[in-house]
Amino acid sequence: MEKAIVLALSAFGACLGVGLAALGAAIGDGHAASKMLEGTARQPEMGGKLLVNMLISIGLIESMPIIAAVIAIVLVFANPFVSLL
């Protein structure tokens, strides 16, 4: 019974972690795009450079939910707490 509880809580924690990471990435992407558009509106000649920097930033921001998903998969399928029971 304890093993089932540990597995259920691990799955819940993994879902919560991936969801929060996705939410954080969505907010970060919105801020990056907003600031890029704001900068382009102020200085249109810098639009190309700002676009490249924004795309690099969004790529780095999007790596956060991917890493969180990998950690969640490891915690669900190779759970170190199950062996303690």
Short mmCIF file of N, CA and C in Angstrom, two decimals:
data_model
loop_
_atom_site.label_atom_id
_atom_site.label_comp_id
_atom_site.label_asym_id
_atom_site.label_seq_id
_atom_site.Cartn_x
_atom_site.Cartn_y
_atom_site.Cartn_z
N MET A 1 0.82 -1.20 0.00
CA MET A 1 0.00 0.00 0.00
C MET A 1 0.86 1.26 0.00
N GLU A 2 1.94 1.24 0.79
CA GLU A 2 2.82 2.40 0.84
C GLU A 2 3.49 2.65 -0.51
N LYS A 3 3.80 1.56 -1.21
CA LYS A 3 4.45 1.68 -2.51
C LYS A 3 3.52 2.39 -3.50
N ALA A 4 2.24 2.08 -3.46
CA ALA A 4 1.27 2.72 -4.35
C ALA A 4 1.15 4.21 -4.03
N ILE A 5 1.19 4.54 -2.75
CA ILE A 5 1.10 5.95 -2.36
C ILE A 5 2.32 6.72 -2.84
N VAL A 6 3.49 6.12 -2.70
CA VAL A 6 4.73 6.77 -3.15
C VAL A 6 4.70 6.96 -4.67
N LEU A 7 4.24 5.95 -5.40
CA LEU A 7 4.16 6.07 -6.85
C LEU A 7 3.14 7.13 -7.27
N ALA A 8 2.01 7.17 -6.59
CA ALA A 8 0.98 8.16 -6.93
C ALA A 8 1.47 9.58 -6.64
N LEU A 9 2.12 9.76 -5.51
CA LEU A 9 2.64 11.09 -5.18
C LEU A 9 3.78 11.49 -6.11
N SER A 10 4.57 10.52 -6.56
CA SER A 10 5.64 10.81 -7.52
C SER A 10 5.06 11.27 -8.85
N ALA A 11 4.00 10.61 -9.30
CA ALA A 11 3.35 11.00 -10.55
C ALA A 11 2.72 12.38 -10.42
N PHE A 12 2.07 12.63 -9.28
CA PHE A 12 1.48 13.95 -9.05
C PHE A 12 2.55 15.04 -9.03
N GLY A 13 3.65 14.78 -8.35
CA GLY A 13 4.74 15.75 -8.30
C GLY A 13 5.37 16.00 -9.66
N ALA A 14 5.48 14.93 -10.46
CA ALA A 14 6.03 15.09 -11.81
C ALA A 14 5.11 15.95 -12.67
N CYS A 15 3.81 15.70 -12.57
CA CYS A 15 2.84 16.50 -13.34
C CYS A 15 2.87 17.96 -12.90
N LEU A 16 2.93 18.17 -11.61
CA LEU A 16 2.97 19.53 -11.09
C LEU A 16 4.25 20.25 -11.52
N GLY A 17 5.37 19.56 -11.47
CA GLY A 17 6.64 20.17 -11.88
C GLY A 17 6.67 20.53 -13.35
N VAL A 18 6.19 19.64 -14.20
CA VAL A 18 6.18 19.92 -15.65
C VAL A 18 5.19 21.04 -15.95
N GLY A 19 4.05 21.03 -15.27
CA GLY A 19 3.08 22.10 -15.50
C GLY A 19 3.60 23.47 -15.10
N LEU A 20 4.25 23.55 -13.95
CA LEU A 20 4.80 24.83 -13.51
C LEU A 20 5.96 25.28 -14.41
N ALA A 21 6.75 24.33 -14.90
CA ALA A 21 7.84 24.69 -15.81
C ALA A 21 7.28 25.23 -17.13
N ALA A 22 6.20 24.60 -17.61
CA ALA A 22 5.57 25.08 -18.84
C ALA A 22 4.96 26.47 -18.65
N LEU A 23 4.35 26.68 -17.49
CA LEU A 23 3.78 28.00 -17.20
C LEU A 23 4.87 29.06 -17.14
N GLY A 24 5.97 28.74 -16.47
CA GLY A 24 7.09 29.68 -16.40
C GLY A 24 7.68 29.98 -17.77
N ALA A 25 7.78 28.97 -18.61
CA ALA A 25 8.32 29.18 -19.96
C ALA A 25 7.37 30.04 -20.79
N ALA A 26 6.07 29.83 -20.63
CA ALA A 26 5.10 30.64 -21.39
C ALA A 26 5.19 32.11 -20.97
N ILE A 27 5.31 32.35 -19.67
CA ILE A 27 5.44 33.73 -19.19
C ILE A 27 6.75 34.34 -19.69
N GLY A 28 7.83 33.58 -19.63
CA GLY A 28 9.12 34.07 -20.11
C GLY A 28 9.12 34.36 -21.60
N ASP A 29 8.48 33.49 -22.38
CA ASP A 29 8.38 33.73 -23.83
C ASP A 29 7.59 35.00 -24.12
N GLY A 30 6.52 35.19 -23.37
CA GLY A 30 5.72 36.40 -23.56
C GLY A 30 6.49 37.66 -23.25
N HIS A 31 7.25 37.64 -22.16
CA HIS A 31 8.06 38.81 -21.81
C HIS A 31 9.15 39.07 -22.85
N ALA A 32 9.80 38.02 -23.32
CA ALA A 32 10.87 38.20 -24.31
C ALA A 32 10.32 38.78 -25.61
N ALA A 33 9.19 38.24 -26.07
CA ALA A 33 8.60 38.75 -27.32
C ALA A 33 8.10 40.18 -27.14
N SER A 34 7.52 40.47 -25.98
CA SER A 34 7.02 41.81 -25.71
C SER A 34 8.15 42.84 -25.74
N LYS A 35 9.24 42.51 -25.10
CA LYS A 35 10.36 43.46 -25.05
C LYS A 35 11.03 43.61 -26.41
N MET A 36 11.05 42.52 -27.19
CA MET A 36 11.62 42.63 -28.53
C MET A 36 10.76 43.55 -29.40
N LEU A 37 9.45 43.40 -29.33
CA LEU A 37 8.57 44.27 -30.11
C LEU A 37 8.66 45.72 -29.63
N GLU A 38 8.80 45.91 -28.34
CA GLU A 38 8.96 47.25 -27.79
C GLU A 38 10.25 47.90 -28.29
N GLY A 39 11.33 47.12 -28.30
CA GLY A 39 12.61 47.64 -28.78
C GLY A 39 12.59 47.93 -30.27
N THR A 40 11.89 47.08 -31.03
CA THR A 40 11.79 47.31 -32.47
C THR A 40 10.95 48.55 -32.77
N ALA A 41 9.93 48.79 -31.97
CA ALA A 41 9.10 49.98 -32.16
C ALA A 41 9.90 51.25 -31.87
N ARG A 42 10.81 51.18 -30.91
CA ARG A 42 11.61 52.36 -30.57
C ARG A 42 12.74 52.60 -31.56
N GLN A 43 13.40 51.51 -31.99
CA GLN A 43 14.50 51.63 -32.94
C GLN A 43 14.32 50.58 -34.04
N PRO A 44 13.62 50.92 -35.10
CA PRO A 44 13.34 49.93 -36.15
C PRO A 44 14.60 49.37 -36.83
N GLU A 45 15.67 50.14 -36.85
CA GLU A 45 16.90 49.66 -37.51
C GLU A 45 17.56 48.53 -36.73
N MET A 46 17.22 48.35 -35.48
CA MET A 46 17.78 47.26 -34.66
C MET A 46 16.90 46.00 -34.69
N GLY A 47 15.88 45.99 -35.53
CA GLY A 47 14.92 44.89 -35.55
C GLY A 47 15.55 43.53 -35.81
N GLY A 48 16.47 43.45 -36.75
CA GLY A 48 17.12 42.18 -37.08
C GLY A 48 17.94 41.62 -35.93
N LYS A 49 18.73 42.49 -35.32
CA LYS A 49 19.56 42.05 -34.20
C LYS A 49 18.70 41.65 -33.00
N LEU A 50 17.64 42.42 -32.76
CA LEU A 50 16.74 42.08 -31.66
C LEU A 50 16.03 40.76 -31.91
N LEU A 51 15.66 40.50 -33.15
CA LEU A 51 14.98 39.25 -33.47
C LEU A 51 15.89 38.05 -33.21
N VAL A 52 17.15 38.15 -33.62
CA VAL A 52 18.09 37.05 -33.39
C VAL A 52 18.29 36.82 -31.89
N ASN A 53 18.46 37.89 -31.14
CA ASN A 53 18.64 37.75 -29.70
C ASN A 53 17.39 37.18 -29.03
N MET A 54 16.20 37.58 -29.52
CA MET A 54 14.97 37.05 -28.95
C MET A 54 14.84 35.56 -29.23
N LEU A 55 15.16 35.14 -30.44
CA LEU A 55 15.04 33.72 -30.77
C LEU A 55 16.00 32.87 -29.94
N ILE A 56 17.20 33.37 -29.70
CA ILE A 56 18.14 32.65 -28.84
C ILE A 56 17.60 32.58 -27.42
N SER A 57 17.08 33.69 -26.93
CA SER A 57 16.52 33.72 -25.58
C SER A 57 15.34 32.78 -25.43
N ILE A 58 14.44 32.77 -26.41
CA ILE A 58 13.28 31.88 -26.33
C ILE A 58 13.72 30.42 -26.40
N GLY A 59 14.74 30.13 -27.17
CA GLY A 59 15.27 28.77 -27.20
C GLY A 59 15.80 28.34 -25.85
N LEU A 60 16.49 29.24 -25.16
CA LEU A 60 17.00 28.92 -23.83
C LEU A 60 15.87 28.81 -22.81
N ILE A 61 14.87 29.66 -22.95
CA ILE A 61 13.72 29.61 -22.04
C ILE A 61 12.96 28.30 -22.23
N GLU A 62 12.80 27.86 -23.47
CA GLU A 62 12.05 26.64 -23.75
C GLU A 62 12.79 25.38 -23.31
N SER A 63 14.07 25.48 -23.02
CA SER A 63 14.79 24.30 -22.53
C SER A 63 14.38 23.94 -21.11
N MET A 64 13.84 24.91 -20.36
CA MET A 64 13.44 24.65 -18.98
C MET A 64 12.35 23.58 -18.88
N PRO A 65 11.24 23.66 -19.63
CA PRO A 65 10.24 22.59 -19.50
C PRO A 65 10.73 21.25 -20.04
N ILE A 66 11.63 21.27 -20.99
CA ILE A 66 12.17 20.01 -21.51
C ILE A 66 13.00 19.32 -20.42
N ILE A 67 13.84 20.08 -19.74
CA ILE A 67 14.62 19.52 -18.65
C ILE A 67 13.72 19.05 -17.52
N ALA A 68 12.66 19.82 -17.22
CA ALA A 68 11.72 19.41 -16.18
C ALA A 68 11.00 18.13 -16.56
N ALA A 69 10.67 17.96 -17.84
CA ALA A 69 10.00 16.73 -18.28
C ALA A 69 10.94 15.53 -18.15
N VAL A 70 12.21 15.71 -18.47
CA VAL A 70 13.17 14.62 -18.33
C VAL A 70 13.33 14.23 -16.87
N ILE A 71 13.44 15.21 -16.00
CA ILE A 71 13.56 14.92 -14.57
C ILE A 71 12.31 14.22 -14.06
N ALA A 72 11.14 14.66 -14.53
CA ALA A 72 9.88 14.02 -14.11
C ALA A 72 9.81 12.57 -14.57
N ILE A 73 10.24 12.30 -15.78
CA ILE A 73 10.23 10.93 -16.28
C ILE A 73 11.18 10.06 -15.46
N VAL A 74 12.33 10.59 -15.12
CA VAL A 74 13.28 9.83 -14.29
C VAL A 74 12.68 9.56 -12.92
N LEU A 75 12.04 10.55 -12.33
CA LEU A 75 11.46 10.35 -11.00
C LEU A 75 10.29 9.37 -11.01
N VAL A 76 9.56 9.31 -12.11
CA VAL A 76 8.42 8.39 -12.16
C VAL A 76 8.89 6.96 -12.45
N PHE A 77 9.78 6.79 -13.42
CA PHE A 77 10.15 5.44 -13.84
C PHE A 77 11.36 4.86 -13.12
N ALA A 78 12.22 5.69 -12.59
CA ALA A 78 13.38 5.20 -11.84
C ALA A 78 13.34 5.82 -10.46
N ASN A 79 12.22 5.61 -9.78
CA ASN A 79 11.98 6.26 -8.50
C ASN A 79 12.88 5.68 -7.41
N PRO A 80 13.75 6.50 -6.83
CA PRO A 80 14.64 5.97 -5.78
C PRO A 80 13.92 5.71 -4.46
N PHE A 81 12.75 6.29 -4.27
CA PHE A 81 12.04 6.13 -3.00
C PHE A 81 11.29 4.81 -2.91
N VAL A 82 11.01 4.16 -4.04
CA VAL A 82 10.29 2.88 -4.02
C VAL A 82 11.15 1.79 -3.42
N SER A 83 12.45 1.83 -3.68
CA SER A 83 13.34 0.79 -3.17
C SER A 83 13.52 0.85 -1.65
N LEU A 84 13.18 1.99 -1.05
CA LEU A 84 13.32 2.13 0.40
C LEU A 84 12.21 1.40 1.16
N LEU A 85 11.11 1.09 0.47
CA LEU A 85 9.97 0.48 1.15
C LEU A 85 10.09 -1.02 1.22
#
